C-alpha positions as YAML, in Angstrom:
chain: A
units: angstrom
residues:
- id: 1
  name: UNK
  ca: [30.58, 48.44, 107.19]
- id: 2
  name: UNK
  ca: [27.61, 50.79, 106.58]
- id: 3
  name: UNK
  ca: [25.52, 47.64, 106.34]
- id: 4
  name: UNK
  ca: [26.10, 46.71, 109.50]
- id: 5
  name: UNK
  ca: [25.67, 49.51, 111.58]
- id: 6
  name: UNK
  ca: [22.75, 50.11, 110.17]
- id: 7
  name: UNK
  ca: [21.34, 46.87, 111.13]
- id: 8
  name: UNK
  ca: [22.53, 47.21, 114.38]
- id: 9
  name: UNK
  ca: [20.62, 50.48, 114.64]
- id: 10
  name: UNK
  ca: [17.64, 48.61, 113.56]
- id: 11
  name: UNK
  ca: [17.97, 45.72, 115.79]
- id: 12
  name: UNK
  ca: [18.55, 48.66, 118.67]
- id: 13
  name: UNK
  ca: [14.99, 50.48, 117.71]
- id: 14
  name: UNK
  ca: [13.37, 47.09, 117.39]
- id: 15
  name: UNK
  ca: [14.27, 46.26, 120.84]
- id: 16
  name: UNK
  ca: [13.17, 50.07, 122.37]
- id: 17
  name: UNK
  ca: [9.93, 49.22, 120.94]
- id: 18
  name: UNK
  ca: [9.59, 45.81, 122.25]
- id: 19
  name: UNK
  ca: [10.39, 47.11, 125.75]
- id: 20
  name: UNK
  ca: [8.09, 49.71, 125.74]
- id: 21
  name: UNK
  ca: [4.99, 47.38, 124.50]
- id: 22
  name: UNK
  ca: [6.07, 45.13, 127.14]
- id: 23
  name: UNK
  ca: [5.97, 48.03, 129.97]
- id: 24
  name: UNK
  ca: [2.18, 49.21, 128.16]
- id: 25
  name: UNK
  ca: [0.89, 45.79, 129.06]
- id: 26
  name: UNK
  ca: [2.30, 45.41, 132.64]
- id: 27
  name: UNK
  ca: [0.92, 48.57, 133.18]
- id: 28
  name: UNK
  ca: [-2.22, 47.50, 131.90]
- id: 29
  name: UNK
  ca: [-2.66, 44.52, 133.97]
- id: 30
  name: UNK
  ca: [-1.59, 46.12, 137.19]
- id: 31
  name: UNK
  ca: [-4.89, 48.56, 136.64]
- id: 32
  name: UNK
  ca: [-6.92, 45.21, 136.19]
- id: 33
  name: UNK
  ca: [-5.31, 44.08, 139.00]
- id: 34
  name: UNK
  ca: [-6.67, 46.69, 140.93]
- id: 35
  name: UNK
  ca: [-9.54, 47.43, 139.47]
- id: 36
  name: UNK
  ca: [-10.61, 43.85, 140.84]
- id: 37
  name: UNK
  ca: [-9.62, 44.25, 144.10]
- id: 38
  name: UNK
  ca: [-11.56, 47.17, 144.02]
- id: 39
  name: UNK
  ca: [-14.60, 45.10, 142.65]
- id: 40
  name: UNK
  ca: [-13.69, 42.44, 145.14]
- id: 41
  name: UNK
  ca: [-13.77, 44.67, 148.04]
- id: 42
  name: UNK
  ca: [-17.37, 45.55, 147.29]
- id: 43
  name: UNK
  ca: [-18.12, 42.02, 147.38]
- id: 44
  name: UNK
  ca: [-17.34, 41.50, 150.34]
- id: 45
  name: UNK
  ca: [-18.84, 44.36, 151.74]
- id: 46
  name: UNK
  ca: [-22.09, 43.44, 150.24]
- id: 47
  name: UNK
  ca: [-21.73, 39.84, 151.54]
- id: 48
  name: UNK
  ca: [-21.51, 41.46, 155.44]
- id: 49
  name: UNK
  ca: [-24.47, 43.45, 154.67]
- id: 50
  name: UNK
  ca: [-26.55, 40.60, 153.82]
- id: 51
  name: UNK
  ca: [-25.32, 38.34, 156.62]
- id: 52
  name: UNK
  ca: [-26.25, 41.04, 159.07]
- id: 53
  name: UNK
  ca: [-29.61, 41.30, 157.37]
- id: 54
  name: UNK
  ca: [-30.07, 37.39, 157.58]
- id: 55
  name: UNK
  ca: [-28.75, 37.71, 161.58]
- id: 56
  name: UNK
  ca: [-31.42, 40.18, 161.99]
- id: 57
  name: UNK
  ca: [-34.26, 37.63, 160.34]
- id: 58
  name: UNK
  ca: [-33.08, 34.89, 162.37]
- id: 59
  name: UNK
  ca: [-33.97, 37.18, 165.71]
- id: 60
  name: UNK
  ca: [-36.90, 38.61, 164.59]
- id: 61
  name: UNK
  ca: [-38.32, 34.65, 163.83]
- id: 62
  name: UNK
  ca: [-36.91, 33.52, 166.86]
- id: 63
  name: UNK
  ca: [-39.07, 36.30, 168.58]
- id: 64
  name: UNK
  ca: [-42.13, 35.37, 166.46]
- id: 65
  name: UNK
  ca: [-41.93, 31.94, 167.01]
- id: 66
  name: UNK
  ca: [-41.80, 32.52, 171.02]
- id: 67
  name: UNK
  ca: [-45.36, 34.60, 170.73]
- id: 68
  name: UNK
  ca: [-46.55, 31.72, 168.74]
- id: 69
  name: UNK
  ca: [-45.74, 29.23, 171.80]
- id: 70
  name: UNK
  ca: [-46.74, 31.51, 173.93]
- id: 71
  name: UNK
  ca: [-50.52, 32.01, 172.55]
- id: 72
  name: UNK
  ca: [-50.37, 28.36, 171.91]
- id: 73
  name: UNK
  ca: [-49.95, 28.14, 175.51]
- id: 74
  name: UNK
  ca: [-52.67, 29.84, 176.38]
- id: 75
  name: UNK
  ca: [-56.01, 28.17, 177.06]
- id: 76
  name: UNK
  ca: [-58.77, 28.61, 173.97]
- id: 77
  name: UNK
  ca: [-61.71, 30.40, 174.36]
- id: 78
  name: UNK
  ca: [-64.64, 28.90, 172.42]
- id: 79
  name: UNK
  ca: [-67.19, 31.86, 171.98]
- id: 80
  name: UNK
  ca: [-70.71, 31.19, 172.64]
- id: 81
  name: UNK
  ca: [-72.58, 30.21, 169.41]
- id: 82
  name: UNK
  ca: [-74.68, 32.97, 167.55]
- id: 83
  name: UNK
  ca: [-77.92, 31.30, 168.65]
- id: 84
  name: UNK
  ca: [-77.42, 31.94, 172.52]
- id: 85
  name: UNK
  ca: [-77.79, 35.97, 171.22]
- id: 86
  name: UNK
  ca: [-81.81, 36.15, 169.67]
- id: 87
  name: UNK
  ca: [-81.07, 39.59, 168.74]
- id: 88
  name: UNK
  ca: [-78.76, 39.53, 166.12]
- id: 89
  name: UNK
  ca: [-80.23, 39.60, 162.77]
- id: 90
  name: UNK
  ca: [-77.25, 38.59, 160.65]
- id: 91
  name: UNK
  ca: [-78.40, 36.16, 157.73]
- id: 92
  name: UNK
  ca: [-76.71, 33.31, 156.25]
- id: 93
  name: UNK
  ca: [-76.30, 32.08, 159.72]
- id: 94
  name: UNK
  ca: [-75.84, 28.16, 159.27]
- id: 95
  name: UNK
  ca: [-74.61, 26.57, 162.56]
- id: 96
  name: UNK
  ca: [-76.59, 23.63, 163.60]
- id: 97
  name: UNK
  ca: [-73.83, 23.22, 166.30]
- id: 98
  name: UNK
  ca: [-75.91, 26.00, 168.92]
- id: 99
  name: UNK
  ca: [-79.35, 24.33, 167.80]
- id: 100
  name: UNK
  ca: [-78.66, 21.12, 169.65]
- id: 101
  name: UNK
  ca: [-77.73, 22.87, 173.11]
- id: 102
  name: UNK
  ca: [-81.63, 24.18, 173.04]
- id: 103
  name: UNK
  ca: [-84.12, 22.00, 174.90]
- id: 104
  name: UNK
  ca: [-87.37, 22.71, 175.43]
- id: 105
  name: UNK
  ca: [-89.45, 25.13, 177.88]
- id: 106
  name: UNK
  ca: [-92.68, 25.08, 178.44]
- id: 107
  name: UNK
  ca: [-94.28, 27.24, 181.29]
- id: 108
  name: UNK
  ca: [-95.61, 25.74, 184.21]
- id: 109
  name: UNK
  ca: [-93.82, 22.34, 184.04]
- id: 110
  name: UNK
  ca: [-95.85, 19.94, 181.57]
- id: 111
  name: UNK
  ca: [-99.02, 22.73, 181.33]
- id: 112
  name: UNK
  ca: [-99.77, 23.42, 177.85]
- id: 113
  name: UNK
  ca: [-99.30, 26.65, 176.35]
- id: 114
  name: UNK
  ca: [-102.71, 28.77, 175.11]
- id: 115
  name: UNK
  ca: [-102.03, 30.36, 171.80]
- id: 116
  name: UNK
  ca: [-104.72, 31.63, 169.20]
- id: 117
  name: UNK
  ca: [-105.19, 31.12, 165.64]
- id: 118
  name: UNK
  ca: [-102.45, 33.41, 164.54]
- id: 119
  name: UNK
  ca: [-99.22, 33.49, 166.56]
- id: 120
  name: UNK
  ca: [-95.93, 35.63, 166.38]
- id: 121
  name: UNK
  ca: [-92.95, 33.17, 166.51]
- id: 122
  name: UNK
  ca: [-89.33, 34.00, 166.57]
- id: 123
  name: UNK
  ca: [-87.03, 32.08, 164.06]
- id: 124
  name: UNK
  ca: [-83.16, 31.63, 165.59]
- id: 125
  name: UNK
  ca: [-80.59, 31.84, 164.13]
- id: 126
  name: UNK
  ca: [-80.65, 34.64, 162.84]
- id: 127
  name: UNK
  ca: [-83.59, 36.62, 165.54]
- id: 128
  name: UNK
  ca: [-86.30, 36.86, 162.64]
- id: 129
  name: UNK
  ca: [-89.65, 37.11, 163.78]
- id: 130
  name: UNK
  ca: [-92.90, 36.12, 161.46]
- id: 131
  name: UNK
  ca: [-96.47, 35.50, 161.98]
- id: 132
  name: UNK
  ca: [-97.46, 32.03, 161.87]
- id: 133
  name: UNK
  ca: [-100.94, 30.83, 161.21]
- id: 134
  name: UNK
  ca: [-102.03, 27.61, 163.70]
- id: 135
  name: UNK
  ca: [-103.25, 24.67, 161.66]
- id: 136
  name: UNK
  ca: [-104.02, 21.79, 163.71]
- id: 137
  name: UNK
  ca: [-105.33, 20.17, 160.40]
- id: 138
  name: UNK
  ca: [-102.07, 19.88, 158.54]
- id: 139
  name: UNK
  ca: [-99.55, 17.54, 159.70]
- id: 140
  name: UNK
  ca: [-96.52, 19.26, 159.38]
- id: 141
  name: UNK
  ca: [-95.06, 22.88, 159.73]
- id: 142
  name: UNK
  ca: [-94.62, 24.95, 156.55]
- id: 143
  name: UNK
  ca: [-92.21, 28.14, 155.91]
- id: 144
  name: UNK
  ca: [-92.48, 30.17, 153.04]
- id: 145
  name: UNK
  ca: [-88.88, 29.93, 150.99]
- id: 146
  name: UNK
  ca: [-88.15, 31.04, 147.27]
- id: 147
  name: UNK
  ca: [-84.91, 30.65, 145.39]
- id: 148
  name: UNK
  ca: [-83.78, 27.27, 146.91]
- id: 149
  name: UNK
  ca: [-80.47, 26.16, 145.74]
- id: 150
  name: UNK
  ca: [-79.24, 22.50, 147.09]
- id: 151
  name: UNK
  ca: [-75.80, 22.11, 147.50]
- id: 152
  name: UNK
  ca: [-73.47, 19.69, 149.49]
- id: 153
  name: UNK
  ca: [-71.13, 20.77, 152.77]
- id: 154
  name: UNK
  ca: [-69.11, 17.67, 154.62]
- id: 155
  name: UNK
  ca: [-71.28, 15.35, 152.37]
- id: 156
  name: UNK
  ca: [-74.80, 16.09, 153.52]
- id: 157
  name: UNK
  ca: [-77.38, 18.07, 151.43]
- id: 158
  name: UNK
  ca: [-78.00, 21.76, 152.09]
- id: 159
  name: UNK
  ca: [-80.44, 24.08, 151.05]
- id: 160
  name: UNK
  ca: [-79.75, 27.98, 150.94]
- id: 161
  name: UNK
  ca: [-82.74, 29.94, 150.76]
- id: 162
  name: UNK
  ca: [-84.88, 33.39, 150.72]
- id: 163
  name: UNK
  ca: [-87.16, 34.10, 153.84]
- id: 164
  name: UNK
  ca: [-89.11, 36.69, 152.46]
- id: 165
  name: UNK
  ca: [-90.42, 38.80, 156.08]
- id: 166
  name: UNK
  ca: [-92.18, 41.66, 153.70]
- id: 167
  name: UNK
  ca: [-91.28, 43.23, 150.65]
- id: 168
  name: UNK
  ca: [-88.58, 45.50, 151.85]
- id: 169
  name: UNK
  ca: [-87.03, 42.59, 154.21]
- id: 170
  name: UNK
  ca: [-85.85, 39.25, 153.07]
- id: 171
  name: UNK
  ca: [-83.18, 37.08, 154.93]
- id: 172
  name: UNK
  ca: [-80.70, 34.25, 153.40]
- id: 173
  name: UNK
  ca: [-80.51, 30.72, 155.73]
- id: 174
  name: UNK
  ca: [-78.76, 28.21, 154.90]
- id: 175
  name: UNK
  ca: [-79.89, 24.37, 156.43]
- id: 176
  name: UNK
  ca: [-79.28, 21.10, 155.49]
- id: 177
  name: UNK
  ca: [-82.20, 18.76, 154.34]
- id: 178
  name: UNK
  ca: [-83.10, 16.57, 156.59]
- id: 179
  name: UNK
  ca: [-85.70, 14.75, 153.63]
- id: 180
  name: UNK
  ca: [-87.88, 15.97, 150.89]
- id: 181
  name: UNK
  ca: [-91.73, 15.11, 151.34]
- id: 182
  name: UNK
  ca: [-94.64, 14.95, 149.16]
- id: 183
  name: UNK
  ca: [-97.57, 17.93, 149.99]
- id: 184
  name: UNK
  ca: [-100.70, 17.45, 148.45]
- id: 185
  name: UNK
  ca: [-102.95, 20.50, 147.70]
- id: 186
  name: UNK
  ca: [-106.56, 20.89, 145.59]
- id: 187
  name: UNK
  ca: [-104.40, 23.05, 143.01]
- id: 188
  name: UNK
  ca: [-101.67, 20.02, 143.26]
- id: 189
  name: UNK
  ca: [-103.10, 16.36, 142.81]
- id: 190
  name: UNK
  ca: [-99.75, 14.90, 142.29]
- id: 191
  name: UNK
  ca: [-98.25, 16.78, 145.34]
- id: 192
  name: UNK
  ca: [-94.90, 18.88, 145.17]
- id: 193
  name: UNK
  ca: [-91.23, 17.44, 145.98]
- id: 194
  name: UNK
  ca: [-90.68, 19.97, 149.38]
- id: 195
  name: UNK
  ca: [-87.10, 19.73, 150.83]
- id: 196
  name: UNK
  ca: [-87.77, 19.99, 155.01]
- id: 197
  name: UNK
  ca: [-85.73, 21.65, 156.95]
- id: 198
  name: UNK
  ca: [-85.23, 21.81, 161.18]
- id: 199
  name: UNK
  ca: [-85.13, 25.20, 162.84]
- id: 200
  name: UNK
  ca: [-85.30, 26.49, 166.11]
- id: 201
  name: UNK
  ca: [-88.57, 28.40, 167.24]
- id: 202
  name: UNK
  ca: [-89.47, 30.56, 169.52]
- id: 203
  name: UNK
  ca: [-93.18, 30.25, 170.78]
- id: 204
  name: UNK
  ca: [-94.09, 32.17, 173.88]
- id: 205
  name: UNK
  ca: [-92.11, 29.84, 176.57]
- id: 206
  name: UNK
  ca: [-91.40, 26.98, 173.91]
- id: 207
  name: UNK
  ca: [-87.75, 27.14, 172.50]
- id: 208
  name: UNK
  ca: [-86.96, 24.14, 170.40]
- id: 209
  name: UNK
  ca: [-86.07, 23.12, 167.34]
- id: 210
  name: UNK
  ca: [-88.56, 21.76, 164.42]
- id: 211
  name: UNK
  ca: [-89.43, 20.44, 161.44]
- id: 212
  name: UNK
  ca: [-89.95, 22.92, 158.07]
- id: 213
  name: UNK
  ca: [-91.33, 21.74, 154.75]
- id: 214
  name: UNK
  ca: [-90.25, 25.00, 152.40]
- id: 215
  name: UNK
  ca: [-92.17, 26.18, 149.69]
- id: 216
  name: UNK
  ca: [-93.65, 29.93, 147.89]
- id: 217
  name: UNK
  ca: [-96.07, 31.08, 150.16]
- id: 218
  name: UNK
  ca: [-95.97, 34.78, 149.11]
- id: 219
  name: UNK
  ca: [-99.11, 34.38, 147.92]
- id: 220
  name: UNK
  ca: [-100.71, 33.71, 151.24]
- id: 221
  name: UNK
  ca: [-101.56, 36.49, 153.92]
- id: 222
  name: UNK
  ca: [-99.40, 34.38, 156.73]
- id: 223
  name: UNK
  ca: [-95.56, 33.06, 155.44]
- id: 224
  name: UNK
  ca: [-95.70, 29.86, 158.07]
- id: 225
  name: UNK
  ca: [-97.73, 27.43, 159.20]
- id: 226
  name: UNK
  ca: [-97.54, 25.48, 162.47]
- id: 227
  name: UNK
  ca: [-98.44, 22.03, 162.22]
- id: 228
  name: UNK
  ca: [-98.81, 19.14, 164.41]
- id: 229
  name: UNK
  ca: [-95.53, 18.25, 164.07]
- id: 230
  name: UNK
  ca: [-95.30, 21.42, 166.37]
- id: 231
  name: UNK
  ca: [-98.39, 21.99, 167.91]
- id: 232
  name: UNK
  ca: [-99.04, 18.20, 169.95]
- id: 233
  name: UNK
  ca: [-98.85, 17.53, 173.32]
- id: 234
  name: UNK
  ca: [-97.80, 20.95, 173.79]
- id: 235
  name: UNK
  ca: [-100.42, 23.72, 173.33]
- id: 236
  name: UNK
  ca: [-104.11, 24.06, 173.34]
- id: 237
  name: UNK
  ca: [-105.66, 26.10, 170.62]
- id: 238
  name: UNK
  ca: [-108.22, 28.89, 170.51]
- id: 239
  name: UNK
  ca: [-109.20, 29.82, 167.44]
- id: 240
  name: UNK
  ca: [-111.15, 32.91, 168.69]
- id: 241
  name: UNK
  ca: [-108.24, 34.79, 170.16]
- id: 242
  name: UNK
  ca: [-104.81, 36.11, 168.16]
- id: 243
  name: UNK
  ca: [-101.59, 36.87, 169.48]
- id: 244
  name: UNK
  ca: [-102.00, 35.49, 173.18]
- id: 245
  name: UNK
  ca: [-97.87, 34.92, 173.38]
- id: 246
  name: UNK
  ca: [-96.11, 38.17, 172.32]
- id: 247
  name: UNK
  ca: [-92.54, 37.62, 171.67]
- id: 248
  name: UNK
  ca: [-89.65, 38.18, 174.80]
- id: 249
  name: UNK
  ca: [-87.39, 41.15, 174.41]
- id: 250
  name: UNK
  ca: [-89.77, 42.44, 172.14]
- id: 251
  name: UNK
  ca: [-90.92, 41.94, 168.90]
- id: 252
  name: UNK
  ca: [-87.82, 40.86, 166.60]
...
């Protein structure tokens, strides 16, 4: 008899403590449970942040996008090119695109122009102006250039190089070569490989473009030469006089 009630006492404490392990783990997952409603409240709170952040993108490209069509709208305005402006004096200007829209003036309808031995002549683009001995004897123009380097731009040969005005003023230009020629000189019997050049030049009334050769003439008192290339059918030469055409707008 004492057996048994003390089983049943032990069957009695077994099931007190199976109850209360029970309750700990109900009460454990009802804290979980909440815990992730908690977490999933946040959630969602984030997630109507960010669509009201995306709402306000979608405006403020909608709003970008109607400036867009509107400037597209708008009718372009092609400035004029750097050559129309003589006085600027920026280098590495390149554009042969203002060259073409030069043409020629002479003074006086088809009266040549009187220039002396030694003429100031204004090179454009960039405005640089250079005295320029007149060589009727040589058949093309010459400019003096150092540091050529070739190089290629939409397929076509360039040259960039250094227009040296004096020491304390040099200018980089940049033009494509239009050939290379063979110059012949006493100190050269086998001539030198010259890459020409076209540039627009200012002569008294004359504004057109022509033909360079480029080499080092820092050795020589003048850095150009005008050749016939330049000099036929439009001017007469005096070799007695100097500096008959000064330079418009002043001297460059």
């Amino acid at each position: 008899m004492k057996l048994f009630l003390a089983m049943l006492a032990a069957l009695a404490l077994a099931g007190c403590s199976t109850l209360e392990h029970h309750q700990l783990t109900l009460d454990a997952l009802r804290e979980e449970v909440r815990q992730l409603s908690t977490e999933l409240g946040q959630v969602e709170e984030s997630v109507r942040t960010l669509n009201g952040q995306v709402s306000g993108f979608e405006h403020l490209v909608d709003a970008r996008f109607e400036r867009l069509d509107e400037e597209l709208a708008k009718p372009i305005q092609v400035p004029a090119p750097v050559c129309e402006f003589p006085e600027l004096t920026v280098a590495n200007t390149s554009s042969e695109a203002c060259e073409t829209t030069v043409e020629r003036v002479v003074e006086n309808g088809t009266e040549k122009l009187l220039v002396g031995s030694i003429e100031r002549i204004r090179i454009t683009p960039p405005g640089i102006a250079i005295d320029a001995r007149i060589d009727t004897g040589a058949d093309s123009s010459s400019l003096s250039a150092t540091d050529l380097e070739y190089f290629e731009r939409d397929g076509e040969d360039w040259v960039r190089f250094k227009l040296m005005v004096s020491e304390e003023k040099s200018y980089i230009l940049e033009r494509e070569v239009r050939r290379f020629v063979k110059v012949y000189q006493q100190s050269d019997s086998e001539g030198g490989r010259r890459p020409v050049v076209r540039l627009r030049v200012e002569l008294g009334d004359i504004r057109d473009r022509f033909e360079f050769n480029l080499s080092d003439r820092r050795h020589l008192k003048h850095p150009a030469i005008l050749g016939r290339n330049l000099l036929m059918d439009l001017v007469v030469v005096d070799v007695s006089e100097e500096n008959i055409n000064p330079l418009a707008d002043g001297d460059g």
